[in-house]
Short mmCIF file of N, CA and C in Angstrom, two decimals:
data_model
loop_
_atom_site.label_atom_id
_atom_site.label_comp_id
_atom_site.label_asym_id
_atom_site.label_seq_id
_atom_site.Cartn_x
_atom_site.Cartn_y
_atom_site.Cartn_z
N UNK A 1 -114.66 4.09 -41.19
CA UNK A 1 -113.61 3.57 -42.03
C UNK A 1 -114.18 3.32 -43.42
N UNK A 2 -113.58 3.76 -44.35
CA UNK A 2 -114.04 3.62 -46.25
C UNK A 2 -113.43 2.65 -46.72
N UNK A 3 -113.97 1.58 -46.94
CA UNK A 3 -113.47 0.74 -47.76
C UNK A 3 -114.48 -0.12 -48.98
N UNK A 4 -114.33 -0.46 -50.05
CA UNK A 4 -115.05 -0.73 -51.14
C UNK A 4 -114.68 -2.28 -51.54
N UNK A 5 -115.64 -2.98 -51.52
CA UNK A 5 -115.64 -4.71 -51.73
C UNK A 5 -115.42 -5.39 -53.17
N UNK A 6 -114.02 -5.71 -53.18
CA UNK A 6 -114.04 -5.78 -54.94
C UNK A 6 -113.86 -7.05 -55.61
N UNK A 7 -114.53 -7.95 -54.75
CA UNK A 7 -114.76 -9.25 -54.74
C UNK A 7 -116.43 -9.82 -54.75
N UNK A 8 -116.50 -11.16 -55.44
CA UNK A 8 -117.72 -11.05 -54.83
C UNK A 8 -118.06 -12.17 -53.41
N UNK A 9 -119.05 -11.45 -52.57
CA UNK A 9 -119.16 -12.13 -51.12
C UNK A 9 -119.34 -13.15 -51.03
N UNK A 10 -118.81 -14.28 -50.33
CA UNK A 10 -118.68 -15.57 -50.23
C UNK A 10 -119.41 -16.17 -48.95
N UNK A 11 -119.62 -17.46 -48.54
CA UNK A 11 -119.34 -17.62 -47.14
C UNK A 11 -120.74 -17.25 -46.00
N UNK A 12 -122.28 -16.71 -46.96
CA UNK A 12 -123.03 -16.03 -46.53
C UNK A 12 -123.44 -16.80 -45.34
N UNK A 13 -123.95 -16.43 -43.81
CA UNK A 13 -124.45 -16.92 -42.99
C UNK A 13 -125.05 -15.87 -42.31
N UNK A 14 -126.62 -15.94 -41.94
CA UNK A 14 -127.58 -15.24 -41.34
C UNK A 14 -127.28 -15.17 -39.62
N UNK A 15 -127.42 -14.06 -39.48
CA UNK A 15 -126.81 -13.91 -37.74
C UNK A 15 -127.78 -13.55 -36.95
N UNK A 16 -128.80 -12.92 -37.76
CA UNK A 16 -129.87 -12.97 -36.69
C UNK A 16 -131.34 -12.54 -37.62
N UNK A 17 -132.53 -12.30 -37.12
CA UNK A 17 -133.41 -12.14 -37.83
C UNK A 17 -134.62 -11.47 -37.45
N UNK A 18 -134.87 -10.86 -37.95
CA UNK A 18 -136.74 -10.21 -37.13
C UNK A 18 -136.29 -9.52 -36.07
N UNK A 19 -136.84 -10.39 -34.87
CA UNK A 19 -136.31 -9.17 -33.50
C UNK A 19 -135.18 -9.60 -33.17
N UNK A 20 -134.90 -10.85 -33.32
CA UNK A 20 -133.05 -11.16 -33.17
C UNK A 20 -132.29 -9.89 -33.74
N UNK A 21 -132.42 -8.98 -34.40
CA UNK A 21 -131.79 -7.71 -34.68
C UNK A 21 -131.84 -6.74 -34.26
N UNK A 22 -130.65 -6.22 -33.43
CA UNK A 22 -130.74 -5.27 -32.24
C UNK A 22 -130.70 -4.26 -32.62
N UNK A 23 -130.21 -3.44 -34.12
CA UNK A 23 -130.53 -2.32 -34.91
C UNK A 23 -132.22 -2.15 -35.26
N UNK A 24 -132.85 -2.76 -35.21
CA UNK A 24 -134.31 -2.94 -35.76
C UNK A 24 -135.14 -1.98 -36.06
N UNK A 25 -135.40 -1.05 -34.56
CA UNK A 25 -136.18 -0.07 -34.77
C UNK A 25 -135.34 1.15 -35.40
N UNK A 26 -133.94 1.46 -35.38
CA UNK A 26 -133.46 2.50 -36.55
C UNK A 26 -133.57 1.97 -37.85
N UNK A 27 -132.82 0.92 -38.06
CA UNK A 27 -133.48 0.44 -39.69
C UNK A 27 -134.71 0.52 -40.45
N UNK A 28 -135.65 0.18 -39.20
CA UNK A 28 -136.90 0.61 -39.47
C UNK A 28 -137.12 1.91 -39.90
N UNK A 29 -136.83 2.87 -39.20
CA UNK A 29 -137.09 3.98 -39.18
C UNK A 29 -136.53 4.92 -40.26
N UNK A 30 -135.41 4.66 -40.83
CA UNK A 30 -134.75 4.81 -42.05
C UNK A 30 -134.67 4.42 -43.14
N UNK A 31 -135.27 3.45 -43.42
CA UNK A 31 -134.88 2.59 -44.38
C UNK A 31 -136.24 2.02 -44.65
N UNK A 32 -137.11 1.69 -43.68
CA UNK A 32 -138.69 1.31 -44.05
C UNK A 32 -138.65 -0.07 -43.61
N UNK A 33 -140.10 -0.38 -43.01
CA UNK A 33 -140.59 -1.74 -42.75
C UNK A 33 -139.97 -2.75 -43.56
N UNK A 34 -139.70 -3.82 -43.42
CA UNK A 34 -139.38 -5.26 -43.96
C UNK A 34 -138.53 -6.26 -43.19
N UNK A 35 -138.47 -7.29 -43.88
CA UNK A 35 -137.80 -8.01 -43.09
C UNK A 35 -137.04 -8.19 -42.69
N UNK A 36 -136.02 -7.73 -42.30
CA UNK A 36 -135.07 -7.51 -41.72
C UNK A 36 -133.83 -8.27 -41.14
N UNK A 37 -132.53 -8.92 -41.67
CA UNK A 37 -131.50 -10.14 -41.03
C UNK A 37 -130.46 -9.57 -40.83
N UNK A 38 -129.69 -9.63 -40.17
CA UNK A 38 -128.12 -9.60 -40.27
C UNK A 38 -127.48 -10.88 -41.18
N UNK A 39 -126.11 -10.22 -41.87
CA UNK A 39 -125.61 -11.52 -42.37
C UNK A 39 -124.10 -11.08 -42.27
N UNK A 40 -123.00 -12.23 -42.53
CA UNK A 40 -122.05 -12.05 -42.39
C UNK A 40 -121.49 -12.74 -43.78
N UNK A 41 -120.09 -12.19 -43.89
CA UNK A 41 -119.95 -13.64 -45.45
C UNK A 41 -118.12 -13.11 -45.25
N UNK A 42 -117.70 -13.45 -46.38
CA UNK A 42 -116.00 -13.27 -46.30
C UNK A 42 -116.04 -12.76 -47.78
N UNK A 43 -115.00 -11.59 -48.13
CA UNK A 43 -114.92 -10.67 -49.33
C UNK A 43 -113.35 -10.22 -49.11
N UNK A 44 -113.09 -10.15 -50.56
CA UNK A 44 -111.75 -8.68 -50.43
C UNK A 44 -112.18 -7.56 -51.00
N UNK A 45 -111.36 -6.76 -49.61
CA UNK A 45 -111.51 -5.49 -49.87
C UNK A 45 -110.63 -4.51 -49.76
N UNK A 46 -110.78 -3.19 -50.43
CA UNK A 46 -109.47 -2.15 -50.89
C UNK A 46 -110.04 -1.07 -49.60
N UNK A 47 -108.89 -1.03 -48.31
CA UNK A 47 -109.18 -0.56 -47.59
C UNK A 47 -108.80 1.15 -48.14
N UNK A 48 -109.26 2.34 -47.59
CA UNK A 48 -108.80 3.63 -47.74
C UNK A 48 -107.63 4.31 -48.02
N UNK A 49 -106.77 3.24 -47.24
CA UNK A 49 -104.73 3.32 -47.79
C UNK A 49 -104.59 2.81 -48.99
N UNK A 50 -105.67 1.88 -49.61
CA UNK A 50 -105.03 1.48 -51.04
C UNK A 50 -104.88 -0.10 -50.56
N UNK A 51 -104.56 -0.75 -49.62
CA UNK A 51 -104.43 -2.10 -49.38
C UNK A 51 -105.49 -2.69 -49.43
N UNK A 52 -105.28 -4.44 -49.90
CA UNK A 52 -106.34 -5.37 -50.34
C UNK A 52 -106.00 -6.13 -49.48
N UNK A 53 -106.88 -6.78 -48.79
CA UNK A 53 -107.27 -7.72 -47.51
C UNK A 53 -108.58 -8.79 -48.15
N UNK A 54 -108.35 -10.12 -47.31
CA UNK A 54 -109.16 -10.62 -47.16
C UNK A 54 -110.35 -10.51 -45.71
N UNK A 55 -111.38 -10.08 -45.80
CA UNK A 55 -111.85 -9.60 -44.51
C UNK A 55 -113.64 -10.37 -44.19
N UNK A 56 -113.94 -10.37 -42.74
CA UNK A 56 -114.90 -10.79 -42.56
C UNK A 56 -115.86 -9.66 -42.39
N UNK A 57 -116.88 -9.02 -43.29
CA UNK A 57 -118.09 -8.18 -43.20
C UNK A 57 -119.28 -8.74 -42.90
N UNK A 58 -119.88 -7.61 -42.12
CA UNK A 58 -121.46 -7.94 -41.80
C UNK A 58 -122.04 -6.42 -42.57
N UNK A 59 -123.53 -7.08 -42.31
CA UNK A 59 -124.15 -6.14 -43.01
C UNK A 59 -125.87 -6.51 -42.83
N UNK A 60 -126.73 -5.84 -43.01
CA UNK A 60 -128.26 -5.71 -42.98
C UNK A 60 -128.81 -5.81 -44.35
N UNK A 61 -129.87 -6.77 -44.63
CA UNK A 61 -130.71 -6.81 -45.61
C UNK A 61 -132.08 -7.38 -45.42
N UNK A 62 -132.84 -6.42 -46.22
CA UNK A 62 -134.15 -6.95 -46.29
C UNK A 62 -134.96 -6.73 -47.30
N UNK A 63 -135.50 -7.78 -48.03
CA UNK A 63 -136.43 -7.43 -49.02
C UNK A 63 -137.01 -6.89 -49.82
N UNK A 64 -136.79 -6.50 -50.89
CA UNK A 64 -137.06 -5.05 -51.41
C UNK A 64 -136.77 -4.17 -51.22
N UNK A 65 -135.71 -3.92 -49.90
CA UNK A 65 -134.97 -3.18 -49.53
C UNK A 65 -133.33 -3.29 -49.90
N UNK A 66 -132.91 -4.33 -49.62
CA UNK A 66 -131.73 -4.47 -50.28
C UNK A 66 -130.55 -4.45 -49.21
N UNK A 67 -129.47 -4.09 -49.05
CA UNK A 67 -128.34 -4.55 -48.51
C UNK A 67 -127.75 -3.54 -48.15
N UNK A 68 -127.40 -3.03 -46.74
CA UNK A 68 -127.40 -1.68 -46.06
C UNK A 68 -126.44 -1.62 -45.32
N UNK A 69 -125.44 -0.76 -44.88
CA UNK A 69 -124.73 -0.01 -43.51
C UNK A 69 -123.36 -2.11 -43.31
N UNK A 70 -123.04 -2.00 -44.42
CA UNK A 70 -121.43 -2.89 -44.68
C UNK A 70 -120.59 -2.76 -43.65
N UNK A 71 -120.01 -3.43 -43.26
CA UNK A 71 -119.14 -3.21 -41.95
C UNK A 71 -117.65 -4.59 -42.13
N UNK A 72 -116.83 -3.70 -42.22
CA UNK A 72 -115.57 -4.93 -42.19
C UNK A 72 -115.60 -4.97 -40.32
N UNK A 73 -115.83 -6.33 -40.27
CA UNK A 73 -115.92 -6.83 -38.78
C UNK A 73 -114.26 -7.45 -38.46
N UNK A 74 -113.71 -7.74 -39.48
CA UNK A 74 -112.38 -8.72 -38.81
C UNK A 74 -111.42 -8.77 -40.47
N UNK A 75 -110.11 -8.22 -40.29
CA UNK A 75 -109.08 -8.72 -41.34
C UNK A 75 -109.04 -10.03 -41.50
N UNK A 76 -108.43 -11.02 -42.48
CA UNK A 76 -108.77 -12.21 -42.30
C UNK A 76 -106.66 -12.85 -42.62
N UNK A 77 -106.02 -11.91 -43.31
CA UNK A 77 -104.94 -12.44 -43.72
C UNK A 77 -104.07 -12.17 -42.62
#
């Protein structure tokens, strides 16, 4: 699903971390060693039809790596 975040993310909370992250060894493997969290936060976003939602996203970041593979997890309105 394509959708683009045209807000900025609110709400940030860490969901898991290190090996608490069950993607780990592909992230690794793609993206390169580091530290590695899940996080979740609340954003609007312009889904592929053109509609704006308030929605709950997760997403992967780590360190010098930066902020990877976005995922709208839940509509919020």
């Amino acid at each position: 699903m394509y959708f683009e975040i045209v807000s900025e993310i609110t709400g940030i909370e860490v969901i898991a971390r290190g090996r608490g992250v069950r993607d780990l060894a592909r992230l690794r493997k793609k993206y390169g060693p580091g530290s590695w969290r899940k996080l979740k936060g609340r954003a609007t976003v312009r889904m592929e039809d053109g509609s704006i939602h308030d929605a709950e996203i997760h997403w992967y970041e780590a360190h010098g790596i930066g902020s990877k593979r976005f995922k709208v997890k839940r509509i919020l309105d």
